[in-house]
Short mmCIF file of C-alpha atoms in Angstrom, two decimals:
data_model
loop_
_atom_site.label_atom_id
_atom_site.label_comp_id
_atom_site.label_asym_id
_atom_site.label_seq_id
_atom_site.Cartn_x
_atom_site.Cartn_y
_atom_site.Cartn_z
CA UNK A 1 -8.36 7.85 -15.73
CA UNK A 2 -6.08 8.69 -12.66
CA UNK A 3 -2.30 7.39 -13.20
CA UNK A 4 -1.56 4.10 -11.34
CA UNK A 5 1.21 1.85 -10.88
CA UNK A 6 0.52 -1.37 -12.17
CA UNK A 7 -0.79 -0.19 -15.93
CA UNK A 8 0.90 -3.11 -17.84
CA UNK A 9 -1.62 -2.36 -20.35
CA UNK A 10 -0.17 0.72 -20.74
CA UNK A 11 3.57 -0.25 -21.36
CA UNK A 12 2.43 -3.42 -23.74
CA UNK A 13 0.27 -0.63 -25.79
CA UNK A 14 3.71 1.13 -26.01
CA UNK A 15 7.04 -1.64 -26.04
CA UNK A 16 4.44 -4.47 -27.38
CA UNK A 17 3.86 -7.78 -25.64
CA UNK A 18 6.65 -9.75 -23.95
CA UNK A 19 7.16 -11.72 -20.41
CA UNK A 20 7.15 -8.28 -18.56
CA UNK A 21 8.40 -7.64 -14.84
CA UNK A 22 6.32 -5.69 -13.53
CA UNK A 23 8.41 -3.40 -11.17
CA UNK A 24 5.63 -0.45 -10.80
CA UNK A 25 3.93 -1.04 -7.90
CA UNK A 26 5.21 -1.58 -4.31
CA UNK A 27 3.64 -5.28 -4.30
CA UNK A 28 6.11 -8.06 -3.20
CA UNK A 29 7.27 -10.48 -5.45
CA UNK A 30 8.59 -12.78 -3.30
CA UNK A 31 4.74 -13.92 -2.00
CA UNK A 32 3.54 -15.69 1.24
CA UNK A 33 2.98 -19.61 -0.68
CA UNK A 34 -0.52 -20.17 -1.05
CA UNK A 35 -1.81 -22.81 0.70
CA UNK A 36 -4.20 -25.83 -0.62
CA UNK A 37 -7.85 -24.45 0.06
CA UNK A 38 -10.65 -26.74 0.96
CA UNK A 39 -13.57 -27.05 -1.31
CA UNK A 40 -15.97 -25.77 1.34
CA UNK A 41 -14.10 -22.49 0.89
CA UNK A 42 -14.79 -21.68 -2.53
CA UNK A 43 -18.53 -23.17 -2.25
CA UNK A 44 -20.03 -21.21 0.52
CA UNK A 45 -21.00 -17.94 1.33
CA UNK A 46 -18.36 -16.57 4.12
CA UNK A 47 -19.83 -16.90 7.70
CA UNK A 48 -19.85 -13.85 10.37
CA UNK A 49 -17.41 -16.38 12.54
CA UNK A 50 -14.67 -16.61 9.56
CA UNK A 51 -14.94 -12.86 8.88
CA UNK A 52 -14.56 -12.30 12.72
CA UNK A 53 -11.66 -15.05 12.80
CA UNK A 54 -9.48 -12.96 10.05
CA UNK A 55 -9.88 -9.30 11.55
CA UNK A 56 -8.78 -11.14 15.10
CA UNK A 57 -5.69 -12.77 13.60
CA UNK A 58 -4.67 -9.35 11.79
CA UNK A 59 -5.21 -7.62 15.14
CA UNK A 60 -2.89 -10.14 16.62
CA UNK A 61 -0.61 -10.36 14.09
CA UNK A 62 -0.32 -5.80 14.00
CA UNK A 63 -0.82 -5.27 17.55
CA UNK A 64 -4.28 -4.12 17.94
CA UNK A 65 -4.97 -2.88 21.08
CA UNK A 66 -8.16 -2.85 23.07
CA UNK A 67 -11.22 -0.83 22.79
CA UNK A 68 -10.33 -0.92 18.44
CA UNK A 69 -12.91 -2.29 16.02
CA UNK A 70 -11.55 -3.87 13.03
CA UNK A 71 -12.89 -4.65 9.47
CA UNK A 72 -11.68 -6.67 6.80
CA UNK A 73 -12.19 -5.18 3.17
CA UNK A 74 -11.82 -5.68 -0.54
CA UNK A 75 -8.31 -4.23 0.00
CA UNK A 76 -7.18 -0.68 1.21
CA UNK A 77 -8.91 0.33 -1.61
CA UNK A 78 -12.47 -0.02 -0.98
CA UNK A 79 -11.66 1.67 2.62
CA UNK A 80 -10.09 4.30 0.58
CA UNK A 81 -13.18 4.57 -1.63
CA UNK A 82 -16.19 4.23 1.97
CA UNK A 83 -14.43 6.20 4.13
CA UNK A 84 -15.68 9.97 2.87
CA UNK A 85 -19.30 8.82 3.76
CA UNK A 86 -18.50 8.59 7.38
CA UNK A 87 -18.61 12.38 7.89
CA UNK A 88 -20.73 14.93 6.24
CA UNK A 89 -18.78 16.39 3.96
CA UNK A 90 -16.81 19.39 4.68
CA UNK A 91 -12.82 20.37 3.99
CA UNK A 92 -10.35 17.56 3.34
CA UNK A 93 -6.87 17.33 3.27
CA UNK A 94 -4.18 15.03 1.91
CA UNK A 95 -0.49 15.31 2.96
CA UNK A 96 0.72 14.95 -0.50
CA UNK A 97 2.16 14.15 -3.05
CA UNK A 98 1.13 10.55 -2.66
CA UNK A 99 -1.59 8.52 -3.59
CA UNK A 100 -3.81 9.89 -5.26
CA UNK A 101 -7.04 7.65 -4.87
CA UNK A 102 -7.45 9.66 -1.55
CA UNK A 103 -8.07 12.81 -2.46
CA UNK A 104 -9.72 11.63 -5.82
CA UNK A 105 -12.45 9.94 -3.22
CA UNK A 106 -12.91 12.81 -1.11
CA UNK A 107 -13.65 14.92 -4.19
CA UNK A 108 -16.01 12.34 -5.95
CA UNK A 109 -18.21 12.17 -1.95
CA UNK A 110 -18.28 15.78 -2.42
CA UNK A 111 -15.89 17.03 -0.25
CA UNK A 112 -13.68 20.30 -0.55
CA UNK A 113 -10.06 18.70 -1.11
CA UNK A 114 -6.78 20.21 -0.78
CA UNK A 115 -3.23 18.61 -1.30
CA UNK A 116 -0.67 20.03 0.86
CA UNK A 117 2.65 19.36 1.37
CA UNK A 118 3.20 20.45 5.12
CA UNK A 119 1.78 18.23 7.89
CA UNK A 120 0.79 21.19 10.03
CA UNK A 121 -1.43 22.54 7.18
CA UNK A 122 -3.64 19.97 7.91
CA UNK A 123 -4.62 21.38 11.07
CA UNK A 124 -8.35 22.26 11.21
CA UNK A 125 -9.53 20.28 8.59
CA UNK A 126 -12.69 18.37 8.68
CA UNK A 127 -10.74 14.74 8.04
CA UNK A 128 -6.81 14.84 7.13
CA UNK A 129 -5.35 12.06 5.48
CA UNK A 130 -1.91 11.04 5.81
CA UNK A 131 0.06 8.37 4.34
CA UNK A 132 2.65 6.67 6.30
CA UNK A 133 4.87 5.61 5.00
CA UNK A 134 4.11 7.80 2.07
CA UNK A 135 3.90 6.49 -1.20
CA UNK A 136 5.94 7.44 -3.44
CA UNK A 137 8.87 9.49 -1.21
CA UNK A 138 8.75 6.76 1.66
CA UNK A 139 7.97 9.47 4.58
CA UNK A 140 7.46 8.74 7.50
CA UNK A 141 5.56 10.54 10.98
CA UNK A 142 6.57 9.44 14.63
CA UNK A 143 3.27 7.77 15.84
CA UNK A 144 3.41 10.48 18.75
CA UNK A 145 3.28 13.22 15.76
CA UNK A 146 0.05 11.99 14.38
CA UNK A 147 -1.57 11.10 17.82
CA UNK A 148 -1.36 15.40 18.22
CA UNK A 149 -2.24 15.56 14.58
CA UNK A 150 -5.19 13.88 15.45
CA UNK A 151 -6.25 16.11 18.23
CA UNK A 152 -6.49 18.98 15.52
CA UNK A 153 -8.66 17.23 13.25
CA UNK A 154 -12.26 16.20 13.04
CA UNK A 155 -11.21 12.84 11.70
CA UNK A 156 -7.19 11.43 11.20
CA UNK A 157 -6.71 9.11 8.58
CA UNK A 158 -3.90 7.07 8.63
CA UNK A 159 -2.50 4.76 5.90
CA UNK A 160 -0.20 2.32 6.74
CA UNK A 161 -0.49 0.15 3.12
CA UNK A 162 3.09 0.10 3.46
CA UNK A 163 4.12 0.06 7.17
CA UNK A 164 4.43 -4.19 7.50
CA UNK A 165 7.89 -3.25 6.43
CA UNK A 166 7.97 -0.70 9.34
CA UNK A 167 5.85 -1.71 12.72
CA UNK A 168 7.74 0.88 14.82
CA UNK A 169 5.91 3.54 13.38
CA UNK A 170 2.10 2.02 13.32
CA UNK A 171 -0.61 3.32 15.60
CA UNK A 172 -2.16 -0.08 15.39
CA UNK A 173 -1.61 -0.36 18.78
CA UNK A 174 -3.49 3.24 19.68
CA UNK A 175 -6.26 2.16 17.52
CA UNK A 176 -9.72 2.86 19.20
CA UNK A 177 -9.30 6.49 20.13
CA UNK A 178 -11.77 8.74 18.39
CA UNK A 179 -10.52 10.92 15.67
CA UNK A 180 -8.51 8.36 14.17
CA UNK A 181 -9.02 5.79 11.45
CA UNK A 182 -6.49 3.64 10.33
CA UNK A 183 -5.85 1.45 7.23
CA UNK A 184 -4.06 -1.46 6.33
CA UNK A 185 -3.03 -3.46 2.64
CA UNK A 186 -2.59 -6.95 3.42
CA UNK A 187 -1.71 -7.62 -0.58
CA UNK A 188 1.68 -5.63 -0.80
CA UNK A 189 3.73 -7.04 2.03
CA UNK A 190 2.44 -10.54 1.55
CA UNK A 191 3.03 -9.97 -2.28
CA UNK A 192 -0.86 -11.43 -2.81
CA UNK A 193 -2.46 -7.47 -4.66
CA UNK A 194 -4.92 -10.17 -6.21
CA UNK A 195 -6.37 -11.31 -3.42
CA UNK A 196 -7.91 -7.83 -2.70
CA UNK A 197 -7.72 -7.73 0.66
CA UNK A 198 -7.37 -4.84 3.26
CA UNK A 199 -8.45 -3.77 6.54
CA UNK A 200 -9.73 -0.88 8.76
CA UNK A 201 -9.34 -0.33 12.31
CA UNK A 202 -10.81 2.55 14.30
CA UNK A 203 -13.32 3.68 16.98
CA UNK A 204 -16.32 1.30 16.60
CA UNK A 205 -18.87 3.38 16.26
CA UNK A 206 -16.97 4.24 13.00
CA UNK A 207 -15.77 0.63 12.12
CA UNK A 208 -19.47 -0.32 12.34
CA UNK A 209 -20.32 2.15 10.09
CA UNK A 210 -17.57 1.24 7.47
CA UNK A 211 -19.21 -2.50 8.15
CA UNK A 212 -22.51 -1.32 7.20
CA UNK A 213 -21.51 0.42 3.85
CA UNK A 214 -19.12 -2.43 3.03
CA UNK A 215 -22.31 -4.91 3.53
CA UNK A 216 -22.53 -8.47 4.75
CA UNK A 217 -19.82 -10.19 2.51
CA UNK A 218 -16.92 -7.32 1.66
CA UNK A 219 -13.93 -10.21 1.52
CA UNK A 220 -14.23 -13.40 -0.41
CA UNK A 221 -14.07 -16.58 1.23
CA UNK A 222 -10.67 -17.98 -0.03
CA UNK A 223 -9.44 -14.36 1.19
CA UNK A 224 -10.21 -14.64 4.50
CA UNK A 225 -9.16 -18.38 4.46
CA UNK A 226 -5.41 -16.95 3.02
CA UNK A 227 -5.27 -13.62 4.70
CA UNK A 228 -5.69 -15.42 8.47
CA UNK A 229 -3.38 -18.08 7.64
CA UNK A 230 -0.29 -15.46 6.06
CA UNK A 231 -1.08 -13.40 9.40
CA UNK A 232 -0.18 -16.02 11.43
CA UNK A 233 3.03 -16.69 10.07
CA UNK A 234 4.68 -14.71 12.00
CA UNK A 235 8.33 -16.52 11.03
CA UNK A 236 7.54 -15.43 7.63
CA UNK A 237 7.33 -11.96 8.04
CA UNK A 238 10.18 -11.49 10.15
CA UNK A 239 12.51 -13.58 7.56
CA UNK A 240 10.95 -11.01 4.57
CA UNK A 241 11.29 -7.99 6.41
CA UNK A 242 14.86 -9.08 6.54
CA UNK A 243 15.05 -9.88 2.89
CA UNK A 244 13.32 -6.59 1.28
CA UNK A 245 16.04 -4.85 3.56
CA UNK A 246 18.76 -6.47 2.10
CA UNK A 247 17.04 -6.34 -1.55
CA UNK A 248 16.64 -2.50 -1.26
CA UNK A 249 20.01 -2.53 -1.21
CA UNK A 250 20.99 -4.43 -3.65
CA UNK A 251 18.61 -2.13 -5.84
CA UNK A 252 19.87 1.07 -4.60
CA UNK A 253 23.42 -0.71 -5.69
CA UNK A 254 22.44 -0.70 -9.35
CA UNK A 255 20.59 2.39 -9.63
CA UNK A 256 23.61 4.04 -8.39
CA UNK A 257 25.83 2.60 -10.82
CA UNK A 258 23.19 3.90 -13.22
CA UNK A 259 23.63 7.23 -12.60
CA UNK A 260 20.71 7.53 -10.69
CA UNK A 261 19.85 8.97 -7.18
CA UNK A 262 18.20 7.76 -3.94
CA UNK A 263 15.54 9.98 -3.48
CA UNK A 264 13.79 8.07 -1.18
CA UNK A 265 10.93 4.78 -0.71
CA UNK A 266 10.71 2.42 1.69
CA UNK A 267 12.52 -1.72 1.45
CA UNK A 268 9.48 -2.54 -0.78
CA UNK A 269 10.09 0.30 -3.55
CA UNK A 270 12.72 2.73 -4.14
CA UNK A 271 12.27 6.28 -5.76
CA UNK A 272 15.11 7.36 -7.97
CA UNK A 273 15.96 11.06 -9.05
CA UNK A 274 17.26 10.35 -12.88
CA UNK A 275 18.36 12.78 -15.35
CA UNK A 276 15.04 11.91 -17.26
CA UNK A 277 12.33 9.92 -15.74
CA UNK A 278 10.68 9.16 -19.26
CA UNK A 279 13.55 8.11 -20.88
CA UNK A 280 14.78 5.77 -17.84
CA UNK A 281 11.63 4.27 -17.73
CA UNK A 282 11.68 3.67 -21.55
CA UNK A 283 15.37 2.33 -20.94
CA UNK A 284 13.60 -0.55 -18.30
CA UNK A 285 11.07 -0.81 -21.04
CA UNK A 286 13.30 -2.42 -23.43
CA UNK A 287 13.87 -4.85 -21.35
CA UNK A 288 10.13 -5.57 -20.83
CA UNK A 289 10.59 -4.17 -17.27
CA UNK A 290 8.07 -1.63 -16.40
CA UNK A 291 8.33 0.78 -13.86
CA UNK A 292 6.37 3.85 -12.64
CA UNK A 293 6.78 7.55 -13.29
CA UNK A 294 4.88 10.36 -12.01
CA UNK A 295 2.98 13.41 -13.84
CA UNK A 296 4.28 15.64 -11.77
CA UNK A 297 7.86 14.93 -11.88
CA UNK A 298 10.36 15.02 -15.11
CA UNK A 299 13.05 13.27 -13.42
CA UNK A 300 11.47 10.98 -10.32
CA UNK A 301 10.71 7.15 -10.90
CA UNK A 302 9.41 4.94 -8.78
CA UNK A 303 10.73 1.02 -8.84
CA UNK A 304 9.53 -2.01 -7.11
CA UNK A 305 11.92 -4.88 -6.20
CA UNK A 306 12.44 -7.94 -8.05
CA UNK A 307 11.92 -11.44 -6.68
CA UNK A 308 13.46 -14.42 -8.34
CA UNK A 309 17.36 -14.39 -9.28
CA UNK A 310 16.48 -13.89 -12.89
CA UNK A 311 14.43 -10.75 -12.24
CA UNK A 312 17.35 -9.32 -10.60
CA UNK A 313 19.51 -10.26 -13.93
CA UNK A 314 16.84 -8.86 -15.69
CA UNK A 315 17.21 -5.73 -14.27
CA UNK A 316 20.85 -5.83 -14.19
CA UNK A 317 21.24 -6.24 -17.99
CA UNK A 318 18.23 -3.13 -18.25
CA UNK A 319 20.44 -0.64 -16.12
CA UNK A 320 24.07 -1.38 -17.66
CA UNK A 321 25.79 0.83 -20.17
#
């Protein structure tokens, strides 16, 4: 099994069972409300209209711009997981470290893979994938750098799971050129991972090819009854891109007092440089407050922000002396 945030299994098997914050992922924990849903939603199959209705308001809502094709998906995920069966395969590569369902895809469609950690490496490869912001580090690319990057590639992938927290630096609104492919979470910003959610948005002879593979009903109809409604609350997101600014801070605060450094993340996780990464997340643990830590890294963890006030003391009392 491939290391994820979000293994509460795993820290239960270790610390036991307990009310547990669970602080490793970048999900928000200060969600969009849900909404009442009608009956109707739950009962019936989702129509072609509804599903056409949601990728519209998300293209609204990110700034989609004209010729793009969008679908909506069981989150980034199952993009992540169709999107090597556009292409014959051929040589990948992932600007890593970061996620590492990308390159794990690739491999499993039969692709050559390679992980590097330069952006100009991927020049010449069959379909480059790029995550920006990255997850874990938080780096980022000037749209204008990956619109070249994308002339040097067969195929450009572009994450943006994270950018709602970021719009400056989405293509969204260069969506529709060939050679690129972007993807979007809907779940992390709008705190709702359970919904399983996500979109793509590309060239449309490619977007109706991720349709087909997807099939007739990828998104579930209280999904698409959510997602459009969260997308068009635009007050909202402007008011919580404000607060995950001001709660990165407040994180970064007591991290530093800690002992711990910023080594990077974005306003919906921070990644901290500590003298030991195992033994700071077993510190969290204690406190049933899990957090993520990376197999390649002795001294890196990764920490999502909490939402309600007692979270935050929860935390507090976990990173004191």
């Amino acid at each position: 099994m491939r290391d994820h945030g979000g293994n509460l299994d795993a820290a239960v098997a270790r610390f036991g069972a307990g009310d547990w914050i669970d602080l490793s992922t970048g999900i928000n924990r200060r969600p969009w409300p849900l909404p009442p849903l009608d009956a109707e939603v739950w009962r019936h199959l989702p129509t072609r209209a509804a599903q056409e209705a949601l990728v519209a308001q998300a293209a609204r809502a990110w700034g989609v711009a004209a010729p793009a094709a969008g679908v909506a998906l069981g989150g980034a995920q199952a993009a992540i997981q169709l999107l090597p069966l556009l292409r014959r395969p051929g040589r990948a590569a992932v600007l890593g470290p970061t996620y590492n369902e990308h390159a794990a895809s690739l491999d499993r469609a039969g692709w050559t893979v390679a992980t590097v950690t330069d952006r100009d490496a991927l020049h010449g490869a069959d379909l480059a994938v790029v995550v920006n912001p990255n997850n874990p580090d938080g780096r980022t690319h000037a749209p204008a750098e990956l619109l070249a990057l994308a002339q040097r590639v067969g195929l450009l992938v572009v994450d943006e799971s994270f950018a709602d927290v970021a719009p400056e630096l989405s293509l969204l609104p260069q969506a529709g050129r060939d050679r690129l492919l972007i993807l979007r979470s809907f779940g992390k910003f709008y705190g709702l991972a359970g919904l399983r959610l996500g979109f793509a948005f590309g060239a449309p002879a490619d977007i109706a090819a991720l349709a087909q593979l997807a099939g007739p009903w990828p998104v579930s109809g209280p999904a698409i009854e959510i997602g459009r409604r969260a997308l068009s609350d635009d007050r909202w997101a402007a008011a919580m891109r404000v607060q995950l600014a001001q709660n990165a801070a407040r994180a970064d605060g007591l991290a530093r007092a800690a002992g711990w450094r910023l080594a990077g993340g974005t306003t919906l996780f921070r990644l901290y440089e500590t003298p030991d990464a195992r033994a700071a997340q077993d510190r969290l643990a204690r406190h049933r407050v899990w957090s993520r830590i990376f197999p390649w890294s002795e001294r890196l963890l990764r920490l999502g922000l909490p939402g309600p006030e007692a979270e935050w003391h929860r935390l507090a009392a976990a990173l004191s002396p």
